[in-house]
CSV table of C-alpha atoms and ligand atoms in Angstrom, one decimal:
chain,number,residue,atom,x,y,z
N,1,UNK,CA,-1.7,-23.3,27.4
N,2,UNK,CA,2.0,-22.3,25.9
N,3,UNK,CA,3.3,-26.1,25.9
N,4,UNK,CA,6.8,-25.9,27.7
N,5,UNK,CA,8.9,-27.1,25.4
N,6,UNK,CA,9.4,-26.1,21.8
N,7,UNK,CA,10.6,-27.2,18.1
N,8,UNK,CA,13.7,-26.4,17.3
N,9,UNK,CA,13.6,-23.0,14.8
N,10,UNK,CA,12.7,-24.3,11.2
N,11,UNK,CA,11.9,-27.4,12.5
N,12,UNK,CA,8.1,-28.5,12.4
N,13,UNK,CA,5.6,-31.2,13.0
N,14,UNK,CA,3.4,-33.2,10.9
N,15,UNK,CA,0.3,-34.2,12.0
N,16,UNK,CA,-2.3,-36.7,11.4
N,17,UNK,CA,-4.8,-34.9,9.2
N,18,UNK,CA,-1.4,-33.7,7.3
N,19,UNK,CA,0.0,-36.8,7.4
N,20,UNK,CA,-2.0,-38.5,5.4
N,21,UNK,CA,-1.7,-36.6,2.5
N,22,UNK,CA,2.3,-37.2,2.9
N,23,UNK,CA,1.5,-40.9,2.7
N,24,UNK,CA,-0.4,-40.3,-0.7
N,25,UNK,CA,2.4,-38.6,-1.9
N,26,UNK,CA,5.0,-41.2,-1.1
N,27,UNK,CA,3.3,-43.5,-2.0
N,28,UNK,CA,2.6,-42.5,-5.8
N,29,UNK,CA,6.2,-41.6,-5.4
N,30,UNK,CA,7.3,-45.0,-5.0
N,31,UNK,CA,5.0,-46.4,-7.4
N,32,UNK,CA,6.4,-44.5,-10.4
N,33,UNK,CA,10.6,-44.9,-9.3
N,34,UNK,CA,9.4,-48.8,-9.2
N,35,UNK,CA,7.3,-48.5,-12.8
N,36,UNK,CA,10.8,-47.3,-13.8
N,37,UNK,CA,12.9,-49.8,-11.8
N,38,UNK,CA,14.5,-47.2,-10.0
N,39,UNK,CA,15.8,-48.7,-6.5
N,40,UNK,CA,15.2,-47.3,-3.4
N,41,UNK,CA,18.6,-46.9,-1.1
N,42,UNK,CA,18.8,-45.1,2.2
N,43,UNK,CA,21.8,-44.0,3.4
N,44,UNK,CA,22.5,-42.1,7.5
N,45,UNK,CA,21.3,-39.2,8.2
N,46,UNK,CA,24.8,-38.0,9.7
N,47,UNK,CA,28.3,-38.2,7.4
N,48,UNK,CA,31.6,-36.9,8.3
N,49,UNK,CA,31.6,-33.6,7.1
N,50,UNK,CA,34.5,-33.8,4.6
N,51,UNK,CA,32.0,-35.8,2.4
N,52,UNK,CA,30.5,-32.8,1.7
N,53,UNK,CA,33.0,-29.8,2.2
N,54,UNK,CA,35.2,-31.2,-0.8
N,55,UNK,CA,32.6,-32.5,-2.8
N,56,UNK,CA,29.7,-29.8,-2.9
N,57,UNK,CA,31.8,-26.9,-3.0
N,58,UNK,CA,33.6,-24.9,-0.4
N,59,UNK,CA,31.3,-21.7,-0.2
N,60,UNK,CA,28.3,-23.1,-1.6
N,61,UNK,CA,25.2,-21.6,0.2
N,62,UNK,CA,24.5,-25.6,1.2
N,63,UNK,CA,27.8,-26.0,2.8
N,64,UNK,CA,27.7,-22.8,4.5
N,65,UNK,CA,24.3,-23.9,5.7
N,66,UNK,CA,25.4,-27.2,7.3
N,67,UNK,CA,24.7,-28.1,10.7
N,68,UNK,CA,27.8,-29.5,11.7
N,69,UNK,CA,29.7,-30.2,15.3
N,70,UNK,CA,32.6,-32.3,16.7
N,71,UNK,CA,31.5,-35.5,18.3
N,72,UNK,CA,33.3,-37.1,21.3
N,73,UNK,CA,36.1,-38.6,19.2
N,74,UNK,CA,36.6,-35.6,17.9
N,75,UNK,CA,35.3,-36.6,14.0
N,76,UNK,CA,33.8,-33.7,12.2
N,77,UNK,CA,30.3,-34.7,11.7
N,78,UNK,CA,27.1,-33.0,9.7
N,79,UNK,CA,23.2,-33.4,9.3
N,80,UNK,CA,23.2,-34.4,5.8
N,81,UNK,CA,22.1,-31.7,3.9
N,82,UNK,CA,21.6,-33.2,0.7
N,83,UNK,CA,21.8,-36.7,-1.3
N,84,UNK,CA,24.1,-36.8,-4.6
N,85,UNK,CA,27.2,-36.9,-2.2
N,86,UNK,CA,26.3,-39.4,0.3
N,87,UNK,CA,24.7,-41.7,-2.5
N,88,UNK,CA,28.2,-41.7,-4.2
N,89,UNK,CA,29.9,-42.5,-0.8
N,90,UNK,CA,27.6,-45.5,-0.8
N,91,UNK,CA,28.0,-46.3,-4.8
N,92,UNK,CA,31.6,-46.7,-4.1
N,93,UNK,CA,31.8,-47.7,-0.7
N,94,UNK,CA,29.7,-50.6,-1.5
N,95,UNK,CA,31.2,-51.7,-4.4
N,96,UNK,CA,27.9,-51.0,-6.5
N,97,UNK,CA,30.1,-50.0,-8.9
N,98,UNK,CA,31.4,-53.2,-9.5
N,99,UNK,CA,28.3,-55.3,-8.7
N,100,UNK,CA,25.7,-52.9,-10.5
N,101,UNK,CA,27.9,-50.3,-12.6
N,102,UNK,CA,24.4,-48.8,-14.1
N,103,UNK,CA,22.7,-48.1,-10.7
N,104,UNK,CA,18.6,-46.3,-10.7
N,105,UNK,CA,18.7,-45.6,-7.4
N,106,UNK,CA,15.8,-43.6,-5.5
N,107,UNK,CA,15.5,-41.6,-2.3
N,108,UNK,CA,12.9,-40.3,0.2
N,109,UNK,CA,14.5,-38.5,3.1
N,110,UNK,CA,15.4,-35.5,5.3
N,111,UNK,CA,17.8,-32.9,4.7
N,112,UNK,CA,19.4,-30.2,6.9
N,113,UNK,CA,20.2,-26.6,6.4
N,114,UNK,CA,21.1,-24.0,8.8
N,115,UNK,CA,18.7,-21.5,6.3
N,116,UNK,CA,16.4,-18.3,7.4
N,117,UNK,CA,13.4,-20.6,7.9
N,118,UNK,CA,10.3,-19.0,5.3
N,119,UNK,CA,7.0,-20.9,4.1
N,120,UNK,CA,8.5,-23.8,2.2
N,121,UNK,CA,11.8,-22.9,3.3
N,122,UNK,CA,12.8,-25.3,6.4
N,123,UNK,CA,16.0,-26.2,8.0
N,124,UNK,CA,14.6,-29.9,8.0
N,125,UNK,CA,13.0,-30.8,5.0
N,126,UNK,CA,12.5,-33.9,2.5
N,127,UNK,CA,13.3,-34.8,-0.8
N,128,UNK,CA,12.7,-37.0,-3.2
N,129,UNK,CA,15.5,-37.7,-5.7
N,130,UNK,CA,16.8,-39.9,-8.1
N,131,UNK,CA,20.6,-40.5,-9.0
N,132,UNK,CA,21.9,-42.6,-12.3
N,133,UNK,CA,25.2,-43.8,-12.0
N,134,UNK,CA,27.0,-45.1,-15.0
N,135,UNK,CA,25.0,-45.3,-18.3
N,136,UNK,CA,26.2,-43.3,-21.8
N,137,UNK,CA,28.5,-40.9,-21.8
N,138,UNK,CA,27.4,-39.1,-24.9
N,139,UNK,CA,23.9,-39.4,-24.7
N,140,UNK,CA,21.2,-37.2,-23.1
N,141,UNK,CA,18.4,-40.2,-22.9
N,142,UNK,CA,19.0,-40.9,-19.2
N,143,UNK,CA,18.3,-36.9,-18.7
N,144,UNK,CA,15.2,-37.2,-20.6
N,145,UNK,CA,14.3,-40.0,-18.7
N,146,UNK,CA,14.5,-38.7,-15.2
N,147,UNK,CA,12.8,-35.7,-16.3
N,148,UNK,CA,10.4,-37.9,-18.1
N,149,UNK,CA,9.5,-39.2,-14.4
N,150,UNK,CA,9.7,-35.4,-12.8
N,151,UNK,CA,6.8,-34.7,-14.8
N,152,UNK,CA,4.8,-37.9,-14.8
N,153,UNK,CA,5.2,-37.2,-10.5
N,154,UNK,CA,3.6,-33.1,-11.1
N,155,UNK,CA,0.9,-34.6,-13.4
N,156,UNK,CA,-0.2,-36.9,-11.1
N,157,UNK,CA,0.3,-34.8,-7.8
N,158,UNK,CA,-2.1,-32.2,-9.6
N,159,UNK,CA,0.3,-29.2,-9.7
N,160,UNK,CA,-0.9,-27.1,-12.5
N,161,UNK,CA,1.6,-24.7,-15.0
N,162,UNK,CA,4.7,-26.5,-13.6
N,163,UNK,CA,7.3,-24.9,-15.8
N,164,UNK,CA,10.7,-27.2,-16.7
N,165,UNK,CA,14.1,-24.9,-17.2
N,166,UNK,CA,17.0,-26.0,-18.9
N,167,UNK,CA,20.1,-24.9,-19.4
N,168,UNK,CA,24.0,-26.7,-20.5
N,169,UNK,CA,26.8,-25.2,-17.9
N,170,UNK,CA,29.3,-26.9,-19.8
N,171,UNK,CA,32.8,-28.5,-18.8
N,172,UNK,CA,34.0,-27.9,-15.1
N,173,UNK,CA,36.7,-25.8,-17.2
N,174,UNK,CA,34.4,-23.8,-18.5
N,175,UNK,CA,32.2,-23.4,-15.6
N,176,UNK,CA,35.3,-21.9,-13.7
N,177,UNK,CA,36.0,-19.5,-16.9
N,178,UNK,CA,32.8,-18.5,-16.7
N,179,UNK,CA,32.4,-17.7,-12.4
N,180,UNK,CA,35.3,-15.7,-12.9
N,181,UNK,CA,33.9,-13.6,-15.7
N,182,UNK,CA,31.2,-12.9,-13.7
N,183,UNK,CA,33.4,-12.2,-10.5
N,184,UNK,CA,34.8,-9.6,-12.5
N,185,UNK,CA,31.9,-8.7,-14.4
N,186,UNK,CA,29.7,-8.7,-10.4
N,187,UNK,CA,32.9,-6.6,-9.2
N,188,UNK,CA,32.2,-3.8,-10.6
N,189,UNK,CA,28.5,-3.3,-9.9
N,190,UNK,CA,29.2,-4.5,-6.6
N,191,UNK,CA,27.8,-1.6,-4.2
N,192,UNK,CA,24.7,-1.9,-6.4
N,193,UNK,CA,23.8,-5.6,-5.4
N,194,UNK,CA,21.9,-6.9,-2.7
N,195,UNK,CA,23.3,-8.2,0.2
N,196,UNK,CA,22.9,-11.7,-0.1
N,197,UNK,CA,24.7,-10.9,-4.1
N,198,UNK,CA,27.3,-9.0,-1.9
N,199,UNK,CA,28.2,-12.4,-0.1
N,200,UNK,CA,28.4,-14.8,-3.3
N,201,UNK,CA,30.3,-12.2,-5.0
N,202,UNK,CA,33.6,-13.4,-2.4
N,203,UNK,CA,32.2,-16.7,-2.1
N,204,UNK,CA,30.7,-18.4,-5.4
N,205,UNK,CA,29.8,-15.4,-8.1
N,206,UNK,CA,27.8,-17.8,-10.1
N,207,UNK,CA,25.2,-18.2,-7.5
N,208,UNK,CA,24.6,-14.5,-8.0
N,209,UNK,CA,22.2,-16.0,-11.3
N,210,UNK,CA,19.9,-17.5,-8.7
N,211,UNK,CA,19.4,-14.3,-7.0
N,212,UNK,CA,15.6,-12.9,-6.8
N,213,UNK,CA,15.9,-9.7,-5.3
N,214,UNK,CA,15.1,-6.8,-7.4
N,215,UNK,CA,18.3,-4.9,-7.2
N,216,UNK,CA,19.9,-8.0,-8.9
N,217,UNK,CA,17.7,-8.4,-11.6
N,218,UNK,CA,18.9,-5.8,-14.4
N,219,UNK,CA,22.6,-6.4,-13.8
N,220,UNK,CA,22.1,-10.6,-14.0
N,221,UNK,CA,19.9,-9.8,-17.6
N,222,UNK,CA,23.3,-7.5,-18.7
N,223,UNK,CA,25.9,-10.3,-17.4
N,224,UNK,CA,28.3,-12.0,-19.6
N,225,UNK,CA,25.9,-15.2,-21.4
N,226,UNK,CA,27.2,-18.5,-21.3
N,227,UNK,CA,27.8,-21.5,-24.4
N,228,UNK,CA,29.4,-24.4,-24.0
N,229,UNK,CA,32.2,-24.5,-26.7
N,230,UNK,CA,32.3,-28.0,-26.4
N,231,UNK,CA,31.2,-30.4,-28.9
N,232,UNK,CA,30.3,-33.2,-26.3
N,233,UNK,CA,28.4,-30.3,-24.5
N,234,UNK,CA,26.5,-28.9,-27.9
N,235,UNK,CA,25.4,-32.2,-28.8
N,236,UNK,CA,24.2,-33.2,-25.8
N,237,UNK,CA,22.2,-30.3,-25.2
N,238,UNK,CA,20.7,-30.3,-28.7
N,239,UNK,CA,19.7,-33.9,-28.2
N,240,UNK,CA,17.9,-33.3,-24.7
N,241,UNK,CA,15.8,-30.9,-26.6
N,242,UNK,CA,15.4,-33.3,-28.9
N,243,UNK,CA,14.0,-36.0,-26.5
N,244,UNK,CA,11.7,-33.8,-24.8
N,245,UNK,CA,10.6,-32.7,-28.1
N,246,UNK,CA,10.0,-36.1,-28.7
N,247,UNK,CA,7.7,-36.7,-25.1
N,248,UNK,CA,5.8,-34.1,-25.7
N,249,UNK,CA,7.5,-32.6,-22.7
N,250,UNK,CA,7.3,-28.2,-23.0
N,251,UNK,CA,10.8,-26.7,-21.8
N,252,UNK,CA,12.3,-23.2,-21.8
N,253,UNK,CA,15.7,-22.4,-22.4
N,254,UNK,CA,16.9,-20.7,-18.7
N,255,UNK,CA,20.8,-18.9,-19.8
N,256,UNK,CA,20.8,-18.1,-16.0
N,257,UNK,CA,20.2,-21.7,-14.6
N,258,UNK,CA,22.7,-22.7,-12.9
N,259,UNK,CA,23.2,-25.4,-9.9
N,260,UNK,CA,23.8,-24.1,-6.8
N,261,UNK,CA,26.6,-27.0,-6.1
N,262,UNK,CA,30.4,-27.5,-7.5
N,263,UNK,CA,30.2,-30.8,-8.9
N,264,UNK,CA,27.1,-30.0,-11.6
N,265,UNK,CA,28.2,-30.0,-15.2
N,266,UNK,CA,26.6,-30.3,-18.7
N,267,UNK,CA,22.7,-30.3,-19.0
N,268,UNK,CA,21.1,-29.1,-15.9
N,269,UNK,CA,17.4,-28.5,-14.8
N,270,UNK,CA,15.0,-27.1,-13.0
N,271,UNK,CA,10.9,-27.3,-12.5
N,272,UNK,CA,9.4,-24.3,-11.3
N,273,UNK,CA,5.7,-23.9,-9.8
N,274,UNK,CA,4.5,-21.4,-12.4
N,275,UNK,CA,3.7,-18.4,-9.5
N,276,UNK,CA,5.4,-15.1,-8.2
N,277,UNK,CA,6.6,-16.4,-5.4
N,278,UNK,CA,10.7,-16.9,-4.2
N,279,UNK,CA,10.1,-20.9,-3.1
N,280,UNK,CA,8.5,-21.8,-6.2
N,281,UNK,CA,11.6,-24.3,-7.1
N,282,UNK,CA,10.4,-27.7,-7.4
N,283,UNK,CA,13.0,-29.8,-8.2
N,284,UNK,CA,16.5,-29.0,-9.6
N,285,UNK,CA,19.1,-31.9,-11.3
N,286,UNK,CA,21.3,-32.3,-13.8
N,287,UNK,CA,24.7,-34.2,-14.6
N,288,UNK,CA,27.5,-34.5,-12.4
N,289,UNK,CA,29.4,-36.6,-14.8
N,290,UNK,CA,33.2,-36.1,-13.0
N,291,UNK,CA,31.9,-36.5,-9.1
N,292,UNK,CA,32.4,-40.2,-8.9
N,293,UNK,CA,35.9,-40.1,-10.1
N,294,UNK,CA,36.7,-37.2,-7.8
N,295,UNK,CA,35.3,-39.2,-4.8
N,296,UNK,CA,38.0,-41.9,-6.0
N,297,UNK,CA,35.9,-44.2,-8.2
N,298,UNK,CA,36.0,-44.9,-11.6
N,299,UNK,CA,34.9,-42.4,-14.5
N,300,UNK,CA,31.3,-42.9,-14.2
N,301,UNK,CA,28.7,-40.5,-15.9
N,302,UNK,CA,25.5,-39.4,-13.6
N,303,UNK,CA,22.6,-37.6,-13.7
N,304,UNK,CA,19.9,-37.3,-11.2
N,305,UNK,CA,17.6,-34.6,-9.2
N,306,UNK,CA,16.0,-33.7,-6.0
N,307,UNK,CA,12.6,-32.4,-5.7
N,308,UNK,CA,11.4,-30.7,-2.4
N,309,UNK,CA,8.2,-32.7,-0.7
N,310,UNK,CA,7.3,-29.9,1.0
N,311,UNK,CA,6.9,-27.6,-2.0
N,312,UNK,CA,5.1,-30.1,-3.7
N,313,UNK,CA,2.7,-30.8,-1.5
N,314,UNK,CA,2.6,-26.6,-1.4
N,315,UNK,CA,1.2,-26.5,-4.6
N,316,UNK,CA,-0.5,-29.7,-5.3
N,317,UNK,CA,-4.3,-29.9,-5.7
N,318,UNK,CA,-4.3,-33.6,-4.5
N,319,UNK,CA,-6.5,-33.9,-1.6
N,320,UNK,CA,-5.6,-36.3,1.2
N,321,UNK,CA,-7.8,-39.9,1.7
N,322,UNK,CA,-10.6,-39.7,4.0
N,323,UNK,CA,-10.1,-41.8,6.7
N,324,UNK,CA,-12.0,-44.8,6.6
N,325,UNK,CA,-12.6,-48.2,9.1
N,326,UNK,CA,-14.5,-50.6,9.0
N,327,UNK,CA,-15.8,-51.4,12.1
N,328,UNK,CA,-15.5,-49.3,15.5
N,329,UNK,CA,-15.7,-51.2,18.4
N,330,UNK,CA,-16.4,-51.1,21.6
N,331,UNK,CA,-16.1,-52.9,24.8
N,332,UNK,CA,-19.2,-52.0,27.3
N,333,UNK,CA,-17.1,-53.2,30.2
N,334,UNK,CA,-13.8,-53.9,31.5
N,335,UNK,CA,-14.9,-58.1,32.0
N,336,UNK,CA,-15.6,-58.0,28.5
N,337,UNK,CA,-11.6,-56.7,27.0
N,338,UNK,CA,-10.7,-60.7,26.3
N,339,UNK,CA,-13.8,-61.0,24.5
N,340,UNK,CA,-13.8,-57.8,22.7
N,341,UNK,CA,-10.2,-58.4,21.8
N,342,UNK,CA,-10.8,-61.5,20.2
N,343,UNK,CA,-13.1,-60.4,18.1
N,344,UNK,CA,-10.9,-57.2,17.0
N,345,UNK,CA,-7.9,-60.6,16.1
N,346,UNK,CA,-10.8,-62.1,13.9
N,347,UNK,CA,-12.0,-58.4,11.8
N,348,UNK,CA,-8.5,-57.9,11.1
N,349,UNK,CA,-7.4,-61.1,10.5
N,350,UNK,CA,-9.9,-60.4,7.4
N,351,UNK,CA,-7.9,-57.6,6.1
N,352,UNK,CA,-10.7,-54.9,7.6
N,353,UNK,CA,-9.8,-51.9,9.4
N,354,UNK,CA,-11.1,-51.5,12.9
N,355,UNK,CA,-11.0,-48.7,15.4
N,356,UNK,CA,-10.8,-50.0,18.9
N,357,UNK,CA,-12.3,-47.4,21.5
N,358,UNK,CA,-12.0,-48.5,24.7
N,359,UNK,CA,-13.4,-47.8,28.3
N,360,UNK,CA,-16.6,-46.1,27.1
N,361,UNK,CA,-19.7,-47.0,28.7
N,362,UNK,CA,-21.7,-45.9,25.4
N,363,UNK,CA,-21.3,-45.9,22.0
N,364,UNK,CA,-20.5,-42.8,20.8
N,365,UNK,CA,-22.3,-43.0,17.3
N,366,UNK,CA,-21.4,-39.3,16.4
N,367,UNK,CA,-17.9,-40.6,16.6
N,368,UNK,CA,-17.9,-43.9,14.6
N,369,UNK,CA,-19.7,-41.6,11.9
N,370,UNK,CA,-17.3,-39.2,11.8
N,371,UNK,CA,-14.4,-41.5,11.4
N,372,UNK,CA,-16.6,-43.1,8.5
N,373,UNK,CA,-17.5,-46.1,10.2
N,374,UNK,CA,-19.5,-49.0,8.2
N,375,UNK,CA,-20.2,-50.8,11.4
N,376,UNK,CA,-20.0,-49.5,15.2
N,377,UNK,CA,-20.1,-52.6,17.4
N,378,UNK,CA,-21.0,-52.8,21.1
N,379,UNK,CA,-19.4,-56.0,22.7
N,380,UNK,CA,-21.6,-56.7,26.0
N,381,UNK,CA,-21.3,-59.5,28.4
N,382,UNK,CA,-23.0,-61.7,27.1
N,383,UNK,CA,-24.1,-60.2,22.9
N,384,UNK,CA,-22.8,-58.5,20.7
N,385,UNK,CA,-24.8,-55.4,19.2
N,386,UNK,CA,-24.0,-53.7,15.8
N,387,UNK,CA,-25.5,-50.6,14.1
N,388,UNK,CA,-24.7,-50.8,10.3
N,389,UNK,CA,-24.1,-47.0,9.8
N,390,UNK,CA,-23.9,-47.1,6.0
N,391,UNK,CA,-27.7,-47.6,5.9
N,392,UNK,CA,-28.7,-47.2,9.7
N,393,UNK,CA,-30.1,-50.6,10.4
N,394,UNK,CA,-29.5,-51.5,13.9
N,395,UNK,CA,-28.9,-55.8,14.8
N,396,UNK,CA,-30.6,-56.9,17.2
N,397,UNK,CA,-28.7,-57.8,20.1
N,398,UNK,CA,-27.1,-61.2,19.1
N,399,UNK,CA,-27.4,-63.0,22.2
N,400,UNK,CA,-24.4,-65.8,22.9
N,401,UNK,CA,-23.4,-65.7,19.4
N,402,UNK,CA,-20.1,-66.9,18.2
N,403,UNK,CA,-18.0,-64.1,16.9
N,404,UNK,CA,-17.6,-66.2,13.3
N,405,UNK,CA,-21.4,-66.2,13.0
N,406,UNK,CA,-21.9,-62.9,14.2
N,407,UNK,CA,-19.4,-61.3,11.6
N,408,UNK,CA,-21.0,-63.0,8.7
N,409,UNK,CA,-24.2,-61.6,9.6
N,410,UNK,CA,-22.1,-58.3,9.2
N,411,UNK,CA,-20.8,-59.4,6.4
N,412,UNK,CA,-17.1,-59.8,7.3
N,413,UNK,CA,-16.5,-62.6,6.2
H,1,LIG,P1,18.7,-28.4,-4.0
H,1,LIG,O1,19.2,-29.6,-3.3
H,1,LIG,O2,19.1,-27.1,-3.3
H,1,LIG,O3,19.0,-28.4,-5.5
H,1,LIG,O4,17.1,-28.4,-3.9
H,1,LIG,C1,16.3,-29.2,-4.6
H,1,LIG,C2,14.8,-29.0,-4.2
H,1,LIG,O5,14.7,-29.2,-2.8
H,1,LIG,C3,14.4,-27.5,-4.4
H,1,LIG,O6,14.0,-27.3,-5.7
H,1,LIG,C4,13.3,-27.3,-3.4
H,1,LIG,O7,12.1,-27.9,-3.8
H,1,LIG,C5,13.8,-28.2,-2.2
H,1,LIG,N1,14.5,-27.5,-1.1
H,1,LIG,C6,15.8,-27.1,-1.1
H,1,LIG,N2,16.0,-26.5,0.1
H,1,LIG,C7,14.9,-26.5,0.8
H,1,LIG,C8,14.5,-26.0,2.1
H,1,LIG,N3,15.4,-25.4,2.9
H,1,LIG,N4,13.2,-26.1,2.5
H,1,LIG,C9,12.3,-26.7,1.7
H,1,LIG,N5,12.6,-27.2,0.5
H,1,LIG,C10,13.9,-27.1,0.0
């Protein structure tokens, strides 16, 4: 049967069985932003769109991408379709700048781009990122640290040959020097580019770097190589290298990495799933040391990164937990609900995990198995029965019993 309504395009569910591997994932994601006292800090899912069109770049692929729309009263309003900008609004906004200068802050959430939906390419998907606000100005430590907690998150979500990119894009002065050697540099191979090329070329030349398609690939290798001239710049990116040296952390040197948005400077990065394949982009950061100011706050350094869920739970070898209750229950009659329900108040009461099946006249022991049952228990009108499944001993019906000394005979105690 073709249900009658359908998802919008890009768009798509996640069920249970899926589900639960999500939850794993979150979970160990949380853990390790708390083991590193990173806090978590969720902003709204819609913005008015000027947050974005003069912070990310006008052009960018992202704000190209944005679903956006007038509302009622006539405010321009988007689907967020990434973090770094909002989570500045909210820095200043709130006054975190004041009240906690040095903010860790950590993020779990959707994003929304108006993209030519691909395997692990979605027009809703999550991230997981992490911004630092304030911190030193001269140092790369708080790079190395976030990177330091990229990698700990692929080592523990099992994704083998993971490959981390670096790359310094220098000042914001620089970075402009540099898109417009390449516009003219592009320029003139521009009939030899790919489409998608063809369209950064007018709108952000740099972005051309990124491109995969083959046609691309021997003009980007004979483009005009960037180096920071900067001292700040040099220094810092000598002494990320340094620190990673230091963790043990392997890193190539990308020339062509650059960050898709305007307000990236400085050391950036990128993780890449080691395969052949256009989405294999993990998770991209760097610094964005002058947004904060432009958004009207103090000078305030800040690095931090965004790594797509979807992606890695693409390429991870975790598997998802089996499900697994305790005790599935029951009721052999309607009378017996008040009964039945009681004793479901008392199993969970003592932190077990029940699954409540109601309306069946017989236990459905294929069932309870399959949802890896200890105990299946038959509430009747007047006993209870259980089959402990873990080692198929059947009770004998417990006539009358109390429901306490019933479930210490079943060990719940
Ligand atoms: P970005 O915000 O573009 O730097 O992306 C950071 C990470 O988010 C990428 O490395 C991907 O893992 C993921 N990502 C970005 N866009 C999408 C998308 N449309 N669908 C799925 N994952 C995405």
């Amino acid at each position: 049967m073709k249900s009658k309504f359908q998802k919008v395009k890009g768009t798509y569910d996640i069920l249970p069985d899926e589900s639960r591997l999500w939850r794993k994932v979150e979970n160990i994601i949380h853990s390790l932003s708390e083991q590193f006292s990173f806090e978590e800090i969720r902003t709204p899912v819609i913005e008015k769109s000027n947050l974005f069109n003069q912070n990310i770049g006008n052009g960018t692929d992202v704000q190209k991408e944005m679903f956006s729309w007038k509302d009622i009263a006539g405010e321009d309003i988007v689907l967020k379709p990434e973090m770094t900008a909002a989570v500045v609004r909210a820095y200043l906004e709130n006054g975190l700048f004041r009240s906690n200068p040095f903010s860790k802050l950590y993020y779990i959430d959707s994003f929304f781009r108006r993209e030519k939906p691909q395997k692990g390419r979605q027009r809703q998907f999550h991230q997981f990122g992490v911004e630092v606000l304030g911190g030193d100005k001269k140092g790369s430590d708080q790079d190395a640290e976030i990177i330091l907690i990229a990698s700990k998150l692929i080592k523990k979500l099992k994704i083998d040959n993971a490959q981390l990119l670096i790359n310094n894009i220098g000042t914001p002065e620089e970075r402009k020097k540099w898109n417009d050697d390449l516009k003219n540099y592009f320029t003139k191979y521009k009939t030899s580019l790919s489409k998608i090329s063809q369209q950064r070329l007018a709108r952000n030349p740099l972005r051309i770097l990124d491109s995969k398609e083959p046609e691309d690939k021997q003009i980007i290798l004979e483009s005009p190589k960037f180096i920071s001239d900067d001292k700040y710049e040099i220094n810092k990116f000598a002494k990320l290298q340094e620190n990673l040296n230091a963790l043990n952390i392997s890193f190539k040197i990308d020339p062509f990495l650059i960050r898709g948005l305007d307000y990236y400077n400085g050391n950036v990065f990128e993780i890449t799933a080691n395969v052949r394949k256009s989405q294999n982009a993990l998770c991209g950061g760097g610094r964005y040391d002058f947004l904060v100011e432009k958004m009207g706050g103090p000078s305030t350094p800040a690095v931090g990164f965004a790594a797509g869920i979807e992606r890695l739970i693409m390429f991870s070898n975790l598997e998802a937990q089996e499900n697994q209750i305790d005790a599935y229950i029951i009721c052999k009659h309607a009378d017996y609900y008040e009964k039945t329900l009681k004793l479901i108040e008392r199993i969970v009461d003592k932190k077990y995990k029940i699954y409540f099946a109601t309306r069946w006249d017989k236990l459905k022991i294929e069932r309870a198995e399959k949802m890896n049952a200890k105990f299946a228990i038959q509430v009747g009108k007047e006993n209870f029965w259980a089959l402990d499944l873990t080692n198929k001993k059947s009770s004998e019906p417990i006539i009358s019993k109390q429901i306490s000394g019933f479930l210490k005979e079943l060990n719940f105690q």
